[in-house]
Amino acid sequence: MASIHARRRLVERLEAQAARSPGRYRFKLLLLACLGYAVLLAALLLTLGTVAFLLLHMLVHGLPEDPEVVIPILALGTLGAVILRGLWIRFVPPEGHLLEPGQAPSLRQEIERVRAAVGAREVDGIVIDASLNAAAAYLPAGLGPWSTRQFLVIGLPLMQVLDRDELASVIAHEFGHFHGGHGRFGGWIYRLRSSWQRVLLAGGGGTLLFLFFRWYAPYFDAYSRVLARGQEYAADAVAARVQGAATAGRALVRISLAGSWMRRDFWPQVHAAARVQAWPPVQVQQRLASGLREAFAGEAQVPPWILQQRPHPDDTHPTLRHRLDALQVEASIAPAPPPRGAPSVQLLGGLADELEARFSEEWREAAKPSWQSLHQQAQEAERTLQALESLSRHGPAEAVRLACLSEDHRPGADHAALYREALALAPGDARCRQRFGRLLLAQGNTAEGLDELERAMAQDPSVIAMGLETIEGMWSKALGDPALRQRASALHARFAPLLPDPEDAEATAAVQALRPHGLDAAQRQRFGAALSHHDRIKTAWVARQPPADAAADAQFIVLLEWTGSLASARATLPRLAAQLALPGACSVITAHSDRALAGRVREAAGEPVYRRGPRR
């Protein structure tokens, strides 16, 4: 797979080509898609065709004396079945509440008004779901890019944050997709991508198919992403024609700000309740609706960093800045308060309360497994905190964990004093300093909080993302002072370019974060004793990866030199991880399972922690 920088350059070059000659670009994408389908169909014919020929030959000439002839038939038949299954994709209607006839007449009337203004055909269904989004969903009725059923999907949170004019602009945008036929060709492209991904993930593609798609996938993805972005610009133009460019831009800004608030503030607050309760809370959607009304009832200035985001090559949507520029709307536009304070959710009438209750219960059921895991982790953290509180003196690491865990689990404690004590012992702990800065900002001590965040981000690049997120969160809350706003913007502008691209960060995180294990003699002895019961383990290395949060335990990666089969490794390693009793979370790998990570573990660990001795 090409690097993110190479893919970004490819997408930018293709966007320029599409702008110069859109018809030629679409034709080249069509040829590229046909090539992908042709390769899959050729592989299908080659495998299943060969099986059919061999079976017909045996039917005519009788069974061969050598029974091993069955082996290639089974291998080719399995490969053909995988390819056939990849080509057969079942599409289902979008999830959510499908409006029944007569439901939400005011919303239906507004949708019909917008549809007529766009000139699109009627949709086959209107679906309300729990997302901060809207979508033009297609349900293919055939194999080609035609004969589709169209569903308009509108998120309940979207209706809670937009006024009627802004919602009408979003609906016009989605009808722009319908009217432009974006889903027919785009759906065909999507099915191709899904087909070859399923073939490769099933492990039955074979070496030749794998090599082909390793070359083909980056180009096809880049071509299809550019097409998707062009369709977004075209749909935005439809929204501007129907509702006005300023309204379309205001809707885009509101959605961007609301999505950032939900990710940064709302959902972390919800998940924090796992520290004290074993089951997910009720009425989450009602709390979300109330939060959206409070956070976005009036004007909100757009933070400058939202307009400075670079497009990722995997994004199907252009950035907010690019979309506002295409609409010829001033990029610093501030959303106006909803007229008469009425959000568009009122178009649903009494159905809105029913859907809030339904979506809350659905979220609660889906969240139960992960929630209980979070609660168990919180219980373990509580026990750790109690043990730390019982100590008369603390070392640097213990003081840091005490301050962080106390902030999480002791609402009435003097957290600022604990953080000051911890940083006096461990001044180089950037994660602790970042949390201290966040606490100061929450307490209203803005100037000192920004000082601490600046020092933390300068100390350790790994905390820049958390530091910037903290600055983003306080933008609309605590900064009535223009000077402080300016300083927050300057800090964001200084450190944001130092953030690695997501893919680059993933590729380099293990190299940068892995450290020597730091186990003492007793811990190494217990570790070796646990491994000594497994004859297939010859050597073991251990590396430590610092946790993302200073309050969490260390993460250990154990590399084993495994002398048994791969099947025995897959059966043993998950159970082994729970037996090692390391002072933190543990993952176990072999050189066969991840060669690149194995080399990094060896480099960070140095000498093996365990070597199997001779048997007596």
Coordinates of C-alpha atoms in Angstrom, one line a residue:
M1 CA 0.0 0.0 0.0
A2 CA 1.3 3.4 -1.0
S3 CA 2.2 5.9 1.8
I4 CA -0.4 8.5 2.8
H5 CA 1.7 11.2 1.1
A6 CA 1.9 9.4 -2.2
R7 CA -1.9 8.8 -2.1
R8 CA -2.5 12.4 -1.3
R9 CA -0.4 13.5 -4.2
L10 CA -2.2 11.0 -6.5
V11 CA -5.7 12.3 -5.4
E12 CA -4.7 15.9 -5.9
R13 CA -3.3 15.1 -9.4
L14 CA -6.5 13.3 -10.3
E15 CA -8.7 16.1 -8.9
A16 CA -6.9 18.5 -11.3
Q17 CA -7.5 16.1 -14.2
A18 CA -11.2 15.7 -13.3
A19 CA -11.6 19.5 -13.1
R20 CA -10.0 19.9 -16.6
S21 CA -11.9 17.1 -18.3
P22 CA -14.7 15.6 -16.2
G23 CA -16.1 13.5 -19.0
R24 CA -12.7 11.9 -19.8
Y25 CA -12.1 11.3 -16.1
R26 CA -15.4 9.4 -15.7
F27 CA -14.6 7.3 -18.7
K28 CA -11.2 6.4 -17.3
L29 CA -12.8 5.5 -14.0
L30 CA -15.4 3.3 -15.9
L31 CA -12.5 1.5 -17.7
L32 CA -10.7 1.0 -14.4
A33 CA -13.9 -0.4 -12.8
C34 CA -14.5 -2.8 -15.7
L35 CA -10.9 -4.0 -15.4
G36 CA -11.6 -4.9 -11.7
Y37 CA -14.8 -6.8 -12.6
A38 CA -13.1 -8.5 -15.5
V39 CA -10.3 -9.9 -13.3
L40 CA -12.8 -11.2 -10.8
L41 CA -14.9 -12.8 -13.5
A42 CA -11.9 -14.3 -15.2
A43 CA -10.7 -15.8 -11.9
L44 CA -14.2 -17.2 -11.3
L45 CA -14.4 -18.7 -14.8
L46 CA -10.9 -20.1 -14.5
T47 CA -11.5 -21.8 -11.1
L48 CA -15.1 -23.0 -11.4
G49 CA -14.6 -23.7 -15.1
T50 CA -11.6 -25.9 -14.5
V51 CA -13.5 -27.8 -11.8
A52 CA -16.5 -28.3 -14.1
F53 CA -14.1 -29.6 -16.9
L54 CA -12.4 -32.1 -14.5
L55 CA -15.7 -33.3 -13.2
L56 CA -17.1 -33.8 -16.7
H57 CA -13.9 -35.6 -17.7
M58 CA -14.3 -38.0 -14.8
L59 CA -18.0 -38.5 -15.6
V60 CA -17.1 -39.5 -19.2
H61 CA -13.9 -41.5 -18.6
G62 CA -14.5 -42.7 -15.1
L63 CA -12.7 -42.0 -11.8
P64 CA -8.9 -41.9 -11.9
E65 CA -7.0 -44.5 -9.9
D66 CA -5.0 -41.8 -8.1
P67 CA -7.3 -40.3 -5.4
E68 CA -5.0 -37.3 -5.0
V69 CA -6.7 -35.8 -8.1
V70 CA -9.4 -34.7 -5.7
I71 CA -7.0 -32.2 -4.0
P72 CA -6.8 -29.7 -6.9
I73 CA -10.6 -29.9 -7.5
L74 CA -11.3 -29.0 -3.8
A75 CA -8.7 -26.2 -3.9
L76 CA -10.0 -24.7 -7.1
G77 CA -13.6 -25.2 -6.0
T78 CA -12.9 -23.4 -2.7
L79 CA -11.2 -20.5 -4.4
G80 CA -14.1 -20.2 -6.9
A81 CA -16.7 -20.2 -4.1
V82 CA -14.8 -17.4 -2.3
I83 CA -14.8 -15.3 -5.5
L84 CA -18.5 -16.1 -6.2
R85 CA -19.4 -15.1 -2.6
G86 CA -17.4 -11.8 -3.0
L87 CA -19.3 -11.0 -6.2
W88 CA -22.7 -11.7 -4.5
I89 CA -23.4 -8.7 -2.2
R90 CA -26.7 -8.5 -0.4
F91 CA -28.0 -5.0 0.1
V92 CA -30.6 -4.2 2.8
P93 CA -32.6 -1.0 3.4
P94 CA -30.9 1.5 5.6
E95 CA -31.3 1.0 9.4
G96 CA -33.6 3.3 11.4
H97 CA -37.3 4.1 11.5
L98 CA -39.0 3.9 8.1
L99 CA -41.8 6.4 8.1
E100 CA -45.1 4.8 7.6
P101 CA -47.8 6.4 5.4
G102 CA -49.3 9.3 7.3
Q103 CA -46.5 9.7 9.8
A104 CA -44.8 13.1 10.2
P105 CA -47.0 14.9 7.6
S106 CA -45.1 18.3 8.1
L107 CA -41.8 16.7 7.3
R108 CA -43.2 14.9 4.3
Q109 CA -44.6 18.2 3.0
E110 CA -41.3 19.9 3.4
I111 CA -39.5 17.1 1.7
E112 CA -42.0 17.2 -1.2
R113 CA -41.5 20.9 -1.6
V114 CA -37.7 20.5 -1.8
R115 CA -38.0 17.5 -4.2
A116 CA -40.2 19.5 -6.6
A117 CA -37.8 22.4 -6.5
V118 CA -34.9 20.1 -7.4
G119 CA -36.8 18.3 -10.0
A120 CA -36.0 14.8 -8.7
R121 CA -38.3 11.8 -8.7
E122 CA -40.0 10.7 -5.5
V123 CA -38.1 8.5 -3.0
D124 CA -39.2 5.0 -2.2
G125 CA -38.9 5.6 1.6
I126 CA -37.9 8.1 4.3
V127 CA -35.8 6.8 7.1
I128 CA -35.0 8.6 10.4
D129 CA -31.9 7.3 12.2
A130 CA -29.8 8.2 15.2
S131 CA -26.9 9.8 13.3
L132 CA -25.8 13.4 12.9
N133 CA -26.1 13.0 9.1
A134 CA -28.3 12.7 6.1
A135 CA -27.8 10.4 3.2
A136 CA -29.1 9.5 -0.2
A137 CA -29.3 5.7 0.1
Y138 CA -29.7 3.4 -2.9
L139 CA -30.9 -0.2 -2.8
P140 CA -29.8 -1.8 -6.1
A141 CA -32.4 -4.0 -7.8
G142 CA -30.0 -5.5 -10.4
L143 CA -26.4 -6.2 -11.3
G144 CA -25.8 -3.0 -13.4
P145 CA -25.8 0.7 -12.4
W146 CA -29.5 1.0 -13.0
S147 CA -32.8 -0.1 -11.5
T148 CA -32.4 1.3 -8.0
R149 CA -34.7 2.1 -5.1
Q150 CA -34.0 5.4 -3.4
F151 CA -34.2 6.1 0.4
L152 CA -33.8 9.5 2.0
V153 CA -32.1 9.1 5.4
I154 CA -32.3 11.9 7.9
G155 CA -30.6 11.8 11.4
L156 CA -32.7 12.8 14.4
P157 CA -29.7 14.7 15.9
L158 CA -29.4 16.6 12.6
M159 CA -32.9 17.8 13.0
Q160 CA -32.3 18.8 16.5
V161 CA -29.3 21.1 15.6
L162 CA -30.6 22.6 12.3
D163 CA -33.4 25.0 11.7
R164 CA -36.0 24.4 9.0
D165 CA -34.2 26.4 6.3
E166 CA -30.9 24.6 7.1
L167 CA -32.6 21.2 7.0
A168 CA -34.2 22.0 3.7
S169 CA -30.7 22.8 2.4
V170 CA -29.4 19.4 3.5
I171 CA -32.4 17.7 2.0
A172 CA -31.9 19.5 -1.3
H173 CA -28.2 18.4 -1.2
E174 CA -29.4 14.7 -0.9
F175 CA -31.9 15.2 -3.7
G176 CA -29.1 16.6 -5.7
H177 CA -27.4 13.2 -5.4
F178 CA -30.6 11.5 -6.5
H179 CA -31.3 13.8 -9.4
G180 CA -27.7 13.6 -10.6
G181 CA -27.8 9.8 -10.7
H182 CA -24.7 9.7 -8.4
G183 CA -25.9 6.6 -6.6
R184 CA -26.3 4.4 -9.7
F185 CA -22.7 4.7 -11.0
G186 CA -21.3 5.2 -7.5
G187 CA -23.2 2.1 -6.2
W188 CA -21.7 0.0 -8.9
I189 CA -18.2 1.3 -8.0
Y190 CA -19.0 0.5 -4.3
R191 CA -20.0 -3.0 -5.1
L192 CA -16.7 -3.6 -7.0
R193 CA -14.7 -2.3 -4.0
S194 CA -16.7 -4.5 -1.6
S195 CA -16.2 -7.6 -3.9
W196 CA -12.5 -7.6 -4.1
Q197 CA -12.1 -6.6 -0.4
R198 CA -14.3 -9.6 0.6
V199 CA -12.2 -11.9 -1.7
L200 CA -8.9 -10.8 -0.2
L201 CA -10.2 -10.8 3.4
A202 CA -11.4 -14.4 3.0
G203 CA -7.9 -15.4 2.2
G204 CA -8.9 -17.3 -0.9
G205 CA -7.7 -14.8 -3.5
G206 CA -4.5 -16.6 -4.3
T207 CA -1.1 -15.0 -4.9
L208 CA -1.9 -13.6 -8.4
L209 CA -5.1 -11.9 -7.3
F210 CA -3.4 -10.5 -4.2
L211 CA -0.6 -9.0 -6.3
F212 CA -3.0 -7.6 -8.8
F213 CA -5.2 -5.9 -6.2
R214 CA -2.2 -4.6 -4.3
W215 CA -1.4 -2.6 -7.4
Y216 CA -5.0 -1.9 -8.5
A217 CA -6.5 -0.9 -5.1
P218 CA -4.7 2.4 -4.6
Y219 CA -5.5 3.7 -8.1
F220 CA -9.1 2.6 -8.0
D221 CA -9.6 4.1 -4.5
A222 CA -8.0 7.4 -5.6
Y223 CA -10.2 7.6 -8.8
S224 CA -13.4 6.8 -6.9
R225 CA -12.6 9.2 -4.1
V226 CA -12.2 12.1 -6.5
L227 CA -15.6 11.1 -8.1
A228 CA -17.3 11.1 -4.7
R229 CA -15.9 14.6 -3.9
G230 CA -17.0 16.0 -7.2
Q231 CA -20.5 14.7 -6.5
E232 CA -20.5 16.4 -3.2
Y233 CA -19.7 19.8 -4.8
A234 CA -22.5 19.2 -7.4
A235 CA -25.0 18.4 -4.6
D236 CA -23.9 21.5 -2.7
A237 CA -24.6 23.6 -5.8
V238 CA -28.2 22.1 -5.9
A239 CA -28.7 23.1 -2.2
A240 CA -27.4 26.6 -2.9
R241 CA -29.8 26.9 -5.9
V242 CA -32.8 25.8 -3.8
Q243 CA -32.2 27.4 -0.4
G244 CA -29.4 29.9 -1.0
A245 CA -25.6 29.6 -0.7
A246 CA -25.5 31.3 2.8
T247 CA -28.1 28.8 4.2
A248 CA -26.2 25.9 2.7
G249 CA -22.9 27.1 4.2
R250 CA -24.5 27.7 7.6
A251 CA -25.8 24.1 7.6
L252 CA -22.4 22.8 6.8
V253 CA -20.8 24.8 9.6
R254 CA -23.5 23.8 12.2
I255 CA -23.0 20.1 11.3
S256 CA -19.2 20.4 11.6
L257 CA -19.4 22.1 15.0
A258 CA -22.0 19.7 16.4
G259 CA -20.0 16.7 15.3
S260 CA -16.9 18.0 16.9
W261 CA -18.9 18.7 20.2
M262 CA -20.4 15.2 20.2
R263 CA -17.0 13.5 19.7
R264 CA -15.1 15.7 22.1
D265 CA -17.6 16.5 24.9
F266 CA -20.8 14.6 24.9
W267 CA -19.8 11.0 24.4
P268 CA -16.8 11.1 26.7
Q269 CA -19.1 12.4 29.4
V270 CA -21.5 9.6 28.8
H271 CA -18.8 6.9 28.9
A272 CA -17.4 8.5 32.1
A273 CA -20.5 7.2 33.9
A274 CA -19.0 3.7 33.6
R275 CA -16.8 4.5 36.5
V276 CA -19.8 4.4 38.9
Q277 CA -22.5 2.4 37.3
A278 CA -22.4 -1.1 35.8
W279 CA -25.1 -0.6 33.1
P280 CA -25.3 2.0 30.3
P281 CA -27.5 5.0 31.2
V282 CA -31.0 5.5 29.9
Q283 CA -32.4 8.4 27.9
V284 CA -29.1 9.1 26.1
Q285 CA -30.8 10.5 23.1
Q286 CA -32.9 12.9 25.3
R287 CA -29.6 14.1 26.9
L288 CA -28.1 14.5 23.4
A289 CA -31.1 16.6 22.3
S290 CA -30.9 18.8 25.3
G291 CA -27.1 19.3 24.9
L292 CA -27.5 20.2 21.2
R293 CA -30.1 22.8 22.0
E294 CA -27.9 24.4 24.7
A295 CA -24.7 24.3 22.7
F296 CA -26.0 25.6 19.4
A297 CA -29.0 27.7 20.3
G298 CA -27.2 31.0 19.2
E299 CA -24.3 32.2 17.2
A300 CA -21.0 30.3 17.4
Q301 CA -17.8 31.5 15.8
V302 CA -16.0 29.0 13.7
P303 CA -12.6 28.1 15.2
P304 CA -9.9 28.8 12.7
W305 CA -8.4 25.2 12.9
I306 CA -11.6 23.7 11.5
L307 CA -11.0 25.8 8.3
Q308 CA -7.4 24.7 8.1
Q309 CA -7.9 21.0 8.0
R310 CA -6.2 19.2 5.1
P311 CA -8.1 16.6 3.1
H312 CA -7.2 13.0 3.8
P313 CA -6.9 10.9 0.6
D314 CA -9.5 8.4 2.0
D315 CA -12.1 11.1 2.6
T316 CA -15.1 11.0 0.2
H317 CA -16.1 14.5 1.2
P318 CA -14.1 17.7 0.6
T319 CA -13.1 19.7 3.7
L320 CA -15.4 22.3 5.1
R321 CA -13.2 25.1 3.8
H322 CA -13.2 23.8 0.3
R323 CA -17.0 23.3 0.3
L324 CA -17.6 26.9 1.6
D325 CA -15.2 28.2 -1.0
A326 CA -17.1 26.4 -3.8
L327 CA -20.3 27.9 -2.5
Q328 CA -18.6 31.3 -2.5
V329 CA -19.5 31.7 1.2
E330 CA -17.2 33.6 3.5
A331 CA -15.2 31.0 5.4
S332 CA -15.6 32.8 8.7
I333 CA -19.4 32.5 8.6
A334 CA -21.0 32.3 12.0
P335 CA -24.2 30.3 12.2
A336 CA -27.2 32.4 12.9
P337 CA -29.7 31.4 15.7
P338 CA -32.7 29.4 14.5
P339 CA -35.6 31.6 13.6
R340 CA -38.1 31.8 16.5
G341 CA -35.8 29.3 18.3
A342 CA -37.6 26.4 16.5
P343 CA -35.4 23.5 15.5
S344 CA -36.5 21.4 12.5
V345 CA -37.2 18.4 14.7
Q346 CA -40.6 19.9 15.3
L347 CA -41.5 18.7 11.8
L348 CA -41.7 15.2 13.3
G349 CA -44.4 16.2 15.8
G350 CA -44.9 13.6 18.6
L351 CA -42.9 11.1 16.7
A352 CA -39.7 12.8 17.9
D353 CA -40.2 11.7 21.5
E354 CA -41.0 8.1 20.4
L355 CA -37.8 8.0 18.3
E356 CA -35.7 9.4 21.1
A357 CA -36.9 6.7 23.4
R358 CA -36.4 4.0 20.8
F359 CA -32.9 5.1 19.8
S360 CA -31.9 5.4 23.4
E361 CA -32.9 1.8 24.2
E362 CA -31.2 0.5 21.0
W363 CA -28.0 2.3 22.0
R364 CA -28.2 0.9 25.5
E365 CA -28.5 -2.7 24.3
A366 CA -25.7 -2.3 21.8
A367 CA -23.4 -0.6 24.4
K368 CA -23.8 -3.2 27.2
P369 CA -20.8 -5.5 26.4
S370 CA -18.3 -2.7 26.0
W371 CA -19.8 -0.8 28.9
Q372 CA -19.4 -3.6 31.3
S373 CA -15.8 -4.0 30.2
L374 CA -15.3 -0.2 30.9
H375 CA -16.9 -0.7 34.3
Q376 CA -14.6 -3.6 35.2
Q377 CA -11.6 -1.5 34.2
A378 CA -12.9 1.3 36.4
Q379 CA -13.3 -1.1 39.4
E380 CA -9.7 -2.2 38.9
A381 CA -8.6 1.4 38.8
E382 CA -10.5 2.1 42.0
R383 CA -8.6 -0.7 43.8
T384 CA -5.4 0.7 42.5
L385 CA -6.3 4.2 43.7
Q386 CA -7.2 2.9 47.2
A387 CA -3.8 1.1 47.4
L388 CA -2.0 4.3 46.4
E389 CA -4.0 6.4 48.9
S390 CA -2.9 4.0 51.7
L391 CA 0.8 4.7 51.0
S392 CA 2.6 7.3 53.2
R393 CA 5.0 8.3 50.4
H394 CA 4.9 8.1 46.7
G395 CA 7.5 7.7 44.0
P396 CA 7.2 9.7 40.8
A397 CA 5.2 7.2 38.9
E398 CA 2.9 6.5 41.9
A399 CA 2.3 10.2 42.4
V400 CA 1.3 10.7 38.8
R401 CA -1.1 7.8 38.9
L402 CA -2.5 9.0 42.2
A403 CA -3.3 12.5 40.7
C404 CA -4.8 11.1 37.5
L405 CA -6.9 8.4 39.2
S406 CA -8.0 10.8 41.9
E407 CA -9.3 13.2 39.2
D408 CA -11.2 10.4 37.6
H409 CA -12.7 8.8 40.8
R410 CA -12.7 11.4 43.6
P411 CA -14.8 14.4 42.6
G412 CA -14.3 16.2 45.8
A413 CA -10.5 16.0 46.1
D414 CA -8.0 18.8 45.5
H415 CA -6.8 17.5 42.1
A416 CA -4.7 20.6 41.4
A417 CA -2.6 20.1 44.5
L418 CA -2.1 16.4 43.6
Y419 CA -1.0 17.3 40.1
R420 CA 1.5 19.9 41.4
E421 CA 3.0 17.4 43.7
A422 CA 3.2 14.8 41.0
L423 CA 4.9 17.2 38.5
A424 CA 7.3 18.2 41.2
L425 CA 8.4 14.6 41.4
A426 CA 8.0 13.8 37.6
P427 CA 8.5 17.1 35.7
G428 CA 9.1 15.3 32.5
D429 CA 5.8 13.4 32.4
A430 CA 4.0 15.2 29.5
R431 CA 0.8 13.2 29.9
C432 CA 0.4 14.2 33.5
R433 CA 1.1 17.8 32.6
Q434 CA -1.4 17.7 29.8
R435 CA -4.1 16.5 32.1
F436 CA -3.2 19.2 34.6
G437 CA -3.6 21.8 31.9
R438 CA -7.0 20.4 31.0
L439 CA -8.0 20.5 34.7
L440 CA -6.9 24.2 35.1
L441 CA -8.9 25.2 32.0
A442 CA -12.0 23.4 33.4
Q443 CA -11.6 25.3 36.7
G444 CA -11.4 28.6 34.8
N445 CA -7.7 29.1 35.2
T446 CA -7.2 29.7 31.5
A447 CA -3.9 31.4 31.4
E448 CA -2.0 28.8 33.5
G449 CA -3.9 26.0 31.8
L450 CA -2.7 27.1 28.4
D451 CA 0.8 27.4 29.8
E452 CA 0.8 23.8 31.0
L453 CA -0.7 22.5 27.7
E454 CA 2.0 24.4 25.8
R455 CA 4.8 22.9 27.9
A456 CA 3.3 19.4 27.6
M457 CA 3.0 19.5 23.9
A458 CA 6.5 20.9 23.6
Q459 CA 7.8 18.1 25.8
D460 CA 6.2 15.1 24.0
P461 CA 4.7 15.1 20.5
S462 CA 2.5 12.1 21.5
V463 CA 0.3 14.4 23.7
I464 CA -0.3 17.1 21.0
A465 CA -3.5 15.5 19.8
M466 CA -5.0 15.5 23.3
G467 CA -3.7 19.0 24.0
L468 CA -5.3 20.4 20.8
E469 CA -8.5 18.6 21.6
T470 CA -8.6 20.4 25.0
I471 CA -8.0 23.7 23.3
E472 CA -10.8 23.0 20.9
G473 CA -13.1 22.1 23.7
M474 CA -12.6 25.4 25.6
W475 CA -13.0 27.6 22.6
S476 CA -16.7 28.3 22.9
K477 CA -16.8 28.0 26.7
A478 CA -14.2 30.0 28.6
L479 CA -12.7 32.4 26.1
G480 CA -14.6 35.6 26.2
D481 CA -11.3 37.4 26.2
P482 CA -10.1 38.1 22.7
A483 CA -6.4 38.0 23.8
L484 CA -6.9 34.5 25.1
R485 CA -8.7 33.5 22.0
Q486 CA -5.8 34.7 20.0
R487 CA -3.4 32.7 22.2
A488 CA -5.4 29.5 21.8
S489 CA -5.5 30.0 18.1
A490 CA -1.7 30.6 18.0
L491 CA -1.0 27.4 20.1
H492 CA -3.2 25.4 17.7
A493 CA -1.5 26.9 14.7
R494 CA 1.9 26.1 16.2
F495 CA 1.4 22.5 17.2
A496 CA -1.2 21.2 14.6
P497 CA 1.4 21.0 11.8
L498 CA 3.5 18.7 14.2
L499 CA 0.7 16.1 14.3
P500 CA 1.6 13.1 12.1
D501 CA -0.9 12.0 9.5
P502 CA -3.1 9.2 10.9
E503 CA -1.5 6.5 8.7
D504 CA 2.0 7.7 9.4
A505 CA 1.3 7.8 13.1
E506 CA 0.1 4.2 13.0
A507 CA 3.2 3.1 11.1
T508 CA 5.6 4.8 13.5
A509 CA 3.8 4.6 16.8
A510 CA 5.2 1.2 17.7
V511 CA 8.8 2.3 16.9
Q512 CA 8.5 5.5 18.9
A513 CA 6.6 4.1 21.9
L514 CA 8.2 0.7 22.6
R515 CA 10.5 0.8 25.5
P516 CA 12.5 -1.8 27.5
H517 CA 10.2 -3.8 29.7
G518 CA 11.4 -2.5 33.1
L519 CA 10.5 -5.7 35.0
D520 CA 12.3 -6.4 38.2
A521 CA 13.9 -9.7 39.1
A522 CA 10.8 -11.1 40.9
Q523 CA 8.5 -10.2 38.0
R524 CA 11.0 -11.8 35.5
Q525 CA 11.1 -14.9 37.6
R526 CA 7.3 -15.2 37.7
F527 CA 7.1 -14.5 34.0
G528 CA 9.6 -17.3 33.2
A529 CA 7.8 -19.7 35.5
A530 CA 4.6 -19.2 33.6
L531 CA 6.3 -19.9 30.3
S532 CA 8.2 -22.9 31.5
H533 CA 5.0 -25.1 31.4
H534 CA 4.8 -24.7 27.6
D535 CA 7.2 -26.9 25.7
R536 CA 6.7 -25.1 22.4
I537 CA 8.0 -21.7 23.7
K538 CA 11.8 -21.5 23.1
T539 CA 12.5 -17.8 23.8
A540 CA 10.5 -14.7 24.8
W541 CA 11.1 -11.0 24.6
V542 CA 9.1 -8.3 26.4
A543 CA 8.7 -4.6 25.4
R544 CA 6.7 -2.0 27.1
Q545 CA 4.4 0.5 25.4
P546 CA 3.4 3.5 27.5
P547 CA -0.4 3.9 27.8
A548 CA -2.2 6.8 26.0
D549 CA -3.3 8.1 29.4
A550 CA -1.1 8.7 32.5
A551 CA -3.8 7.1 34.7
A552 CA -3.7 3.8 32.8
D553 CA -1.5 0.8 33.3
A554 CA 1.5 0.1 31.0
Q555 CA 1.0 -2.0 27.9
F556 CA 3.3 -5.0 27.3
I557 CA 4.0 -6.8 24.1
V558 CA 5.4 -10.3 24.4
L559 CA 7.2 -11.9 21.5
L560 CA 7.5 -15.6 21.5
E561 CA 9.8 -17.9 19.5
W562 CA 7.2 -20.6 18.9
T563 CA 8.3 -24.0 17.7
G564 CA 4.9 -25.5 17.2
S565 CA 2.4 -25.1 14.4
L566 CA 0.5 -22.0 13.6
A567 CA -2.8 -23.7 14.5
S568 CA -1.4 -24.6 18.0
A569 CA -0.2 -21.0 18.4
R570 CA -3.7 -19.6 17.6
A571 CA -5.2 -22.0 20.1
T572 CA -2.7 -21.3 22.9
L573 CA -1.7 -17.6 22.8
P574 CA -5.1 -16.1 23.9
R575 CA -5.1 -18.2 27.0
L576 CA -1.4 -17.6 27.6
A577 CA -1.8 -13.8 27.8
A578 CA -4.0 -14.2 30.9
Q579 CA -1.4 -16.4 32.7
L580 CA 1.6 -14.1 32.5
A581 CA 0.7 -11.8 35.4
L582 CA 2.5 -8.8 34.0
P583 CA 1.9 -5.4 35.7
G584 CA -0.3 -4.1 32.9
A585 CA -2.3 -5.1 29.8
C586 CA -0.6 -7.8 27.7
S587 CA -0.7 -8.9 24.0
V588 CA 1.2 -11.9 22.8
I589 CA 2.6 -12.3 19.3
T590 CA 4.9 -14.6 17.3
A591 CA 7.3 -13.7 14.5
H592 CA 5.0 -15.4 12.1
S593 CA 2.0 -13.4 13.1
D594 CA 3.6 -9.9 12.7
R595 CA 7.2 -9.9 11.4
A596 CA 7.5 -6.1 11.4
L597 CA 6.3 -5.7 15.0
A598 CA 8.4 -8.7 16.1
G599 CA 11.6 -6.9 14.9
R600 CA 10.6 -3.8 16.8
V601 CA 9.9 -5.7 20.0
R602 CA 13.4 -7.4 19.8
E603 CA 15.0 -4.1 19.2
A604 CA 13.3 -2.4 22.2
A605 CA 13.6 -5.4 24.6
G606 CA 17.3 -6.2 24.0
E607 CA 18.0 -9.5 25.8
P608 CA 15.3 -12.1 26.0
V609 CA 13.5 -12.3 29.3
Y610 CA 13.1 -16.1 29.0
R611 CA 15.0 -18.9 27.4
R612 CA 13.9 -22.5 27.7
G613 CA 16.5 -24.6 29.4
P614 CA 17.5 -28.2 28.6
R615 CA 15.0 -30.8 29.7
R616 CA 16.1 -33.4 32.2

